[in-house]
Amino acid sequence: MAAFIVRRLLVSAIVLFGISILLFSLLRLMPGDPAEMLLDPFSFTGDREAALEALRARLGLDQPLPVQYVAWISELARGNFGFSYSDGRPVLEIILGRTEATVRLMGVALIIALAVGITLGIIAALRRNKTGDYVISFVSLLMISIPPFFVALVAIFVFGLTLRLLPTGGMNSPGGEGFLDSLRYIALPALILGLMYAGPYVRYARSSMIEVLGQDYMTTARSKGLTARRVIVRHGLHNALIPLVTVVAVQIPVMFAGAVIIEQVFSWPGIGRMALDAILSRNYPILLGFVMIVSVLVLLCNLIADVLYAIIDPRIRL
């Protein structure tokens, strides 16, 4: 197992190096000039072109692309993600300051997605080709098909503006930091983000459970006189969760994409909203820091999925 993990880490390091080259080149080819974004055309007076050239030189944007990349990757290797173009703050400090909000949102959303997805998937498998199965399959299709921003806007209109049950933006009310206050603010964004990813879990859990129910060891367990509940929970669910491990591990980084939309709609001060603001302002250091952290998370989650595979099913180690 240790040798396998070491090999995977070496491969991941090579992949991450290739990702850094590709992402750095693509971001630099984006239309727009950061210097133009930083120099306010309304308040600035004087030689604008000279000021732009001086600003590009200060930011290192006047250097050839390979030189910029070598300077950036050298700093990154020392743990320095660079500094924000807008306020000069360290990028890592900015990202870490937004991490707690995003982790809180994604953590609650993931719990909702797993609870809803696995439960409905198992129920659909146990009621295969019956009314309950068709209803759950239809609901899961709706979860996958409806855009999250549309659901978010409808939820804001219904629960926030019409019924006035839940707040529509932020993390806490002014001066309120209690658990119930935080729960009210996270309810809508976490529920929408969780249901958005529950749809695929329903389908994976259903198909995996149907496959497990047809295995010989399930028939043997029933023939021993075990109750249906014990057969399903102890023998069926354990083996049905193996394919879900990879799905969950891969979906965790993908949830950042959904978090970008949800955080923007609900004014949630997380990493996703920070990344969108960085895109609009052409703040390359923050964008590069964000994308590299997500890339590391993707590679790490894939490695964790492989290790969990081997733990859940010892046959995979062979």
Short mmCIF file of C-alpha atoms in Angstrom, two decimals:
data_model
loop_
_atom_site.label_atom_id
_atom_site.label_comp_id
_atom_site.label_asym_id
_atom_site.label_seq_id
_atom_site.Cartn_x
_atom_site.Cartn_y
_atom_site.Cartn_z
CA MET A 1 0.00 0.00 0.00
CA ALA A 2 2.82 2.43 0.87
CA ALA A 3 4.57 1.83 -2.46
CA PHE A 4 1.31 2.39 -4.31
CA ILE A 5 0.73 5.72 -2.52
CA VAL A 6 4.30 6.88 -3.26
CA ARG A 7 3.91 6.06 -6.97
CA ARG A 8 0.61 7.92 -7.12
CA LEU A 9 2.14 10.95 -5.39
CA LEU A 10 4.97 11.06 -7.93
CA VAL A 11 2.52 10.84 -10.83
CA SER A 12 0.34 13.51 -9.22
CA ALA A 13 3.35 15.84 -8.90
CA ILE A 14 4.10 15.48 -12.63
CA VAL A 15 0.44 16.06 -13.52
CA LEU A 16 0.33 19.12 -11.26
CA PHE A 17 3.40 20.57 -12.97
CA GLY A 18 1.74 20.16 -16.37
CA ILE A 19 -1.46 21.74 -15.05
CA SER A 20 0.49 24.75 -13.77
CA ILE A 21 2.02 25.38 -17.22
CA LEU A 22 -1.31 25.03 -19.00
CA LEU A 23 -3.27 27.19 -16.57
CA PHE A 24 -0.63 29.92 -16.42
CA SER A 25 -0.57 30.14 -20.22
CA LEU A 26 -4.37 30.13 -20.56
CA LEU A 27 -4.88 32.81 -17.91
CA ARG A 28 -2.29 35.06 -19.52
CA LEU A 29 -4.07 34.64 -22.87
CA MET A 30 -7.37 35.83 -21.41
CA PRO A 31 -8.65 39.05 -23.00
CA GLY A 32 -8.19 42.14 -20.89
CA ASP A 33 -5.26 43.90 -19.24
CA PRO A 34 -4.92 43.93 -15.43
CA ALA A 35 -3.19 47.29 -15.63
CA GLU A 36 -6.20 48.74 -17.44
CA MET A 37 -8.46 47.39 -14.70
CA LEU A 38 -6.34 48.93 -11.93
CA LEU A 39 -5.97 52.39 -13.47
CA ASP A 40 -9.24 54.25 -13.01
CA PRO A 41 -9.89 56.27 -16.22
CA PHE A 42 -12.14 58.74 -14.38
CA SER A 43 -9.89 59.69 -11.47
CA PHE A 44 -6.49 59.42 -13.20
CA THR A 45 -4.88 62.54 -14.65
CA GLY A 46 -1.65 62.64 -16.61
CA ASP A 47 0.08 60.47 -19.18
CA ARG A 48 -2.08 57.34 -19.15
CA GLU A 49 0.14 55.23 -21.43
CA ALA A 50 3.25 55.95 -19.37
CA ALA A 51 1.37 55.09 -16.20
CA LEU A 52 0.17 51.81 -17.74
CA GLU A 53 3.68 50.86 -18.78
CA ALA A 54 5.02 51.62 -15.30
CA LEU A 55 2.23 49.57 -13.72
CA ARG A 56 2.90 46.61 -16.03
CA ALA A 57 6.60 46.78 -15.16
CA ARG A 58 5.83 46.86 -11.43
CA LEU A 59 3.57 43.81 -11.76
CA GLY A 60 6.04 41.96 -13.99
CA LEU A 61 3.58 41.84 -16.89
CA ASP A 62 6.08 43.37 -19.31
CA GLN A 63 8.29 40.28 -19.19
CA PRO A 64 8.04 37.39 -21.70
CA LEU A 65 5.58 34.67 -20.73
CA PRO A 66 8.24 32.00 -19.94
CA VAL A 67 10.07 34.46 -17.68
CA GLN A 68 6.81 35.26 -15.85
CA TYR A 69 6.09 31.56 -15.39
CA VAL A 70 9.56 30.74 -14.02
CA ALA A 71 9.30 33.64 -11.55
CA TRP A 72 5.83 32.53 -10.43
CA ILE A 73 6.61 28.80 -10.10
CA SER A 74 9.81 29.61 -8.19
CA GLU A 75 7.85 31.63 -5.66
CA LEU A 76 5.15 28.95 -5.52
CA ALA A 77 7.75 26.28 -4.72
CA ARG A 78 8.70 28.36 -1.66
CA GLY A 79 5.07 28.57 -0.54
CA ASN A 80 4.54 32.11 -1.82
CA PHE A 81 1.38 32.33 -3.94
CA GLY A 82 2.07 35.95 -4.86
CA PHE A 83 0.26 39.16 -4.01
CA SER A 84 -3.10 40.51 -5.08
CA TYR A 85 -2.98 43.15 -7.79
CA SER A 86 -5.76 45.17 -6.18
CA ASP A 87 -4.59 45.61 -2.57
CA GLY A 88 -1.16 43.95 -2.40
CA ARG A 89 -2.21 41.40 0.22
CA PRO A 90 -0.68 37.88 0.09
CA VAL A 91 -2.82 35.56 -2.03
CA LEU A 92 -2.62 32.70 0.45
CA GLU A 93 -3.86 34.98 3.23
CA ILE A 94 -6.84 36.05 1.10
CA ILE A 95 -7.71 32.45 0.16
CA LEU A 96 -7.40 31.16 3.73
CA GLY A 97 -9.62 34.01 4.90
CA ARG A 98 -12.39 32.76 2.59
CA THR A 99 -11.82 29.04 3.13
CA GLU A 100 -13.87 28.67 6.31
CA ALA A 101 -17.04 30.02 4.67
CA THR A 102 -16.71 27.70 1.66
CA VAL A 103 -15.84 24.63 3.76
CA ARG A 104 -18.85 25.30 5.96
CA LEU A 105 -21.16 25.62 2.97
CA MET A 106 -19.76 22.60 1.10
CA GLY A 107 -19.64 20.45 4.23
CA VAL A 108 -23.33 20.94 4.99
CA ALA A 109 -24.20 20.59 1.29
CA LEU A 110 -22.25 17.31 1.01
CA ILE A 111 -24.03 15.86 4.05
CA ILE A 112 -27.38 16.78 2.50
CA ALA A 113 -26.38 15.34 -0.89
CA LEU A 114 -25.19 12.02 0.57
CA ALA A 115 -28.14 11.63 2.92
CA VAL A 116 -30.71 12.38 0.23
CA GLY A 117 -28.91 10.63 -2.64
CA ILE A 118 -28.03 7.36 -0.91
CA THR A 119 -31.39 7.07 0.86
CA LEU A 120 -33.46 7.69 -2.27
CA GLY A 121 -31.15 5.49 -4.36
CA ILE A 122 -31.57 2.52 -2.02
CA ILE A 123 -35.34 3.00 -1.85
CA ALA A 124 -35.53 3.15 -5.65
CA ALA A 125 -33.46 -0.05 -5.95
CA LEU A 126 -35.66 -1.90 -3.45
CA ARG A 127 -38.75 -0.78 -5.39
CA ARG A 128 -37.31 -1.38 -8.81
CA ASN A 129 -39.72 -0.80 -11.72
CA LYS A 130 -42.48 0.29 -9.34
CA THR A 131 -44.14 3.64 -8.80
CA GLY A 132 -41.67 4.68 -6.10
CA ASP A 133 -38.74 3.92 -8.39
CA TYR A 134 -40.21 5.99 -11.24
CA VAL A 135 -40.96 8.94 -8.96
CA ILE A 136 -37.47 8.95 -7.43
CA SER A 137 -35.85 8.63 -10.87
CA PHE A 138 -37.90 11.58 -12.11
CA VAL A 139 -36.95 13.68 -9.08
CA SER A 140 -33.25 12.84 -9.51
CA LEU A 141 -33.47 13.87 -13.16
CA LEU A 142 -34.92 17.22 -12.09
CA MET A 143 -32.04 17.68 -9.61
CA ILE A 144 -29.52 17.15 -12.40
CA SER A 145 -31.31 19.13 -15.13
CA ILE A 146 -32.51 22.35 -13.47
CA PRO A 147 -29.76 25.03 -13.34
CA PRO A 148 -28.78 25.87 -9.74
CA PHE A 149 -28.98 29.63 -10.29
CA PHE A 150 -32.63 29.26 -11.35
CA VAL A 151 -33.47 27.20 -8.28
CA ALA A 152 -31.61 29.72 -6.12
CA LEU A 153 -33.56 32.66 -7.54
CA VAL A 154 -36.88 30.84 -7.10
CA ALA A 155 -35.94 29.92 -3.50
CA ILE A 156 -35.02 33.52 -2.74
CA PHE A 157 -38.33 34.74 -4.15
CA VAL A 158 -40.43 32.14 -2.31
CA PHE A 159 -38.70 31.71 1.06
CA GLY A 160 -37.00 35.09 1.31
CA LEU A 161 -39.24 37.69 -0.31
CA THR A 162 -42.70 36.12 -0.25
CA LEU A 163 -42.80 34.02 2.94
CA ARG A 164 -39.93 35.87 4.67
CA LEU A 165 -38.83 32.68 6.41
CA LEU A 166 -35.13 32.68 5.57
CA PRO A 167 -32.50 35.33 4.79
CA THR A 168 -31.32 35.67 1.21
CA GLY A 169 -27.70 36.71 1.60
CA GLY A 170 -24.65 36.72 3.87
CA MET A 171 -23.52 34.36 6.63
CA ASN A 172 -24.90 36.05 9.74
CA SER A 173 -27.22 38.84 10.68
CA PRO A 174 -25.61 42.07 11.97
CA GLY A 175 -24.39 41.31 15.47
CA GLY A 176 -25.65 37.74 15.39
CA GLU A 177 -23.15 34.87 15.57
CA GLY A 178 -25.16 32.13 17.26
CA PHE A 179 -25.73 28.64 15.91
CA LEU A 180 -29.40 29.21 15.07
CA ASP A 181 -28.58 32.47 13.31
CA SER A 182 -25.89 30.77 11.19
CA LEU A 183 -28.25 27.87 10.48
CA ARG A 184 -30.89 30.23 9.07
CA TYR A 185 -28.39 31.84 6.71
CA ILE A 186 -26.82 28.60 5.48
CA ALA A 187 -30.10 26.73 5.04
CA LEU A 188 -31.02 27.90 1.54
CA PRO A 189 -27.57 27.88 -0.15
CA ALA A 190 -26.54 24.55 1.40
CA LEU A 191 -29.86 22.89 0.57
CA ILE A 192 -29.75 24.02 -3.07
CA LEU A 193 -26.09 23.05 -3.50
CA GLY A 194 -26.70 19.70 -1.79
CA LEU A 195 -29.75 18.81 -3.88
CA MET A 196 -27.86 19.77 -7.02
CA TYR A 197 -25.34 16.97 -6.37
CA ALA A 198 -27.81 14.54 -4.79
CA GLY A 199 -29.22 13.66 -8.23
CA PRO A 200 -26.12 11.78 -9.45
CA TYR A 201 -25.79 10.04 -6.07
CA VAL A 202 -29.36 8.75 -6.40
CA ARG A 203 -28.57 7.16 -9.76
CA TYR A 204 -25.23 5.67 -8.68
CA ALA A 205 -26.67 4.31 -5.43
CA ARG A 206 -29.66 2.81 -7.26
CA SER A 207 -27.63 1.06 -9.96
CA SER A 208 -25.01 -0.15 -7.49
CA MET A 209 -27.65 -1.48 -5.09
CA ILE A 210 -29.52 -3.28 -7.89
CA GLU A 211 -26.28 -4.99 -8.91
CA VAL A 212 -25.52 -6.00 -5.33
CA LEU A 213 -29.03 -7.39 -4.72
CA GLY A 214 -28.49 -9.89 -7.51
CA GLN A 215 -25.23 -11.30 -6.13
CA ASP A 216 -24.97 -14.88 -4.82
CA TYR A 217 -23.86 -13.83 -1.32
CA MET A 218 -27.11 -11.87 -0.91
CA THR A 219 -29.09 -15.01 -1.77
CA THR A 220 -26.99 -16.99 0.71
CA ALA A 221 -27.63 -14.40 3.44
CA ARG A 222 -31.37 -14.62 2.86
CA SER A 223 -31.26 -18.43 2.93
CA LYS A 224 -29.66 -18.29 6.39
CA GLY A 225 -32.84 -16.71 7.70
CA LEU A 226 -31.47 -13.21 8.23
CA THR A 227 -34.00 -10.40 8.27
CA ALA A 228 -34.36 -8.31 5.13
CA ARG A 229 -33.11 -5.22 6.95
CA ARG A 230 -29.96 -6.98 8.17
CA VAL A 231 -29.27 -8.44 4.73
CA ILE A 232 -29.55 -5.03 3.09
CA VAL A 233 -27.63 -3.02 5.70
CA ARG A 234 -24.88 -5.49 6.60
CA HIS A 235 -24.28 -7.24 3.27
CA GLY A 236 -25.83 -5.07 0.57
CA LEU A 237 -25.13 -1.49 1.57
CA HIS A 238 -21.50 -2.14 2.46
CA ASN A 239 -20.70 -3.44 -1.03
CA ALA A 240 -22.99 -0.99 -2.82
CA LEU A 241 -21.05 1.95 -1.37
CA ILE A 242 -17.79 0.98 -3.11
CA PRO A 243 -18.60 2.68 -6.46
CA LEU A 244 -19.93 5.71 -4.57
CA VAL A 245 -16.52 6.29 -2.97
CA THR A 246 -15.01 7.35 -6.28
CA VAL A 247 -18.05 9.40 -7.23
CA VAL A 248 -18.01 11.32 -3.94
CA ALA A 249 -14.25 11.88 -4.06
CA VAL A 250 -14.45 13.24 -7.61
CA GLN A 251 -17.56 15.34 -6.89
CA ILE A 252 -15.99 17.21 -3.96
CA PRO A 253 -13.71 19.35 -6.17
CA VAL A 254 -16.53 19.70 -8.71
CA MET A 255 -18.68 21.21 -5.96
CA PHE A 256 -16.44 24.28 -6.14
CA ALA A 257 -18.00 25.04 -9.52
CA GLY A 258 -21.47 24.94 -8.02
CA ALA A 259 -20.25 26.91 -5.01
CA VAL A 260 -19.12 29.74 -7.30
CA ILE A 261 -22.71 30.21 -8.52
CA ILE A 262 -24.40 29.71 -5.16
CA GLU A 263 -21.98 31.99 -3.33
CA GLN A 264 -22.53 34.73 -5.87
CA VAL A 265 -26.33 34.49 -5.77
CA PHE A 266 -26.50 34.40 -1.97
CA SER A 267 -23.61 36.85 -1.38
CA TRP A 268 -21.79 34.10 0.53
CA PRO A 269 -18.22 35.33 1.28
CA GLY A 270 -16.41 32.17 0.19
CA ILE A 271 -13.66 31.11 -2.21
CA GLY A 272 -16.04 30.77 -5.16
CA ARG A 273 -17.19 34.37 -4.94
CA MET A 274 -13.56 35.46 -4.51
CA ALA A 275 -12.59 33.60 -7.71
CA LEU A 276 -15.39 35.21 -9.68
CA ASP A 277 -14.36 38.67 -8.48
CA ALA A 278 -10.77 37.85 -9.47
CA ILE A 279 -11.91 36.85 -12.97
CA LEU A 280 -13.80 40.09 -13.46
CA SER A 281 -10.83 42.17 -12.27
CA ARG A 282 -8.16 40.08 -14.07
CA ASN A 283 -6.42 39.46 -10.74
CA TYR A 284 -4.08 36.74 -12.01
CA PRO A 285 -2.31 35.83 -8.73
CA ILE A 286 -5.60 35.09 -6.94
CA LEU A 287 -6.91 33.13 -9.92
CA LEU A 288 -3.73 31.06 -10.17
CA GLY A 289 -3.73 30.40 -6.42
CA PHE A 290 -7.37 29.34 -6.49
CA VAL A 291 -6.98 27.03 -9.50
CA MET A 292 -3.81 25.42 -8.16
CA ILE A 293 -5.48 24.69 -4.82
CA VAL A 294 -8.46 23.14 -6.62
CA SER A 295 -6.07 21.08 -8.79
CA VAL A 296 -4.29 19.76 -5.70
CA LEU A 297 -7.67 18.95 -4.18
CA VAL A 298 -8.72 17.00 -7.29
CA LEU A 299 -5.52 14.92 -7.29
CA LEU A 300 -5.72 14.37 -3.54
CA CYS A 301 -9.35 13.26 -3.69
CA ASN A 302 -8.55 10.77 -6.47
CA LEU A 303 -5.74 9.33 -4.36
CA ILE A 304 -8.02 9.09 -1.31
CA ALA A 305 -10.64 7.34 -3.45
CA ASP A 306 -8.12 4.68 -4.54
CA VAL A 307 -6.98 4.10 -0.96
CA LEU A 308 -10.55 3.86 0.34
CA TYR A 309 -11.32 1.40 -2.44
CA ALA A 310 -8.62 -0.90 -1.14
CA ILE A 311 -9.78 -0.47 2.47
CA ILE A 312 -13.45 -1.20 1.71
CA ASP A 313 -12.73 -4.16 -0.56
CA PRO A 314 -9.46 -6.00 0.30
CA ARG A 315 -9.66 -7.89 -3.03
CA ILE A 316 -8.66 -4.68 -4.84
CA ARG A 317 -5.24 -4.76 -3.15
CA LEU A 318 -4.44 -7.89 -5.17
#
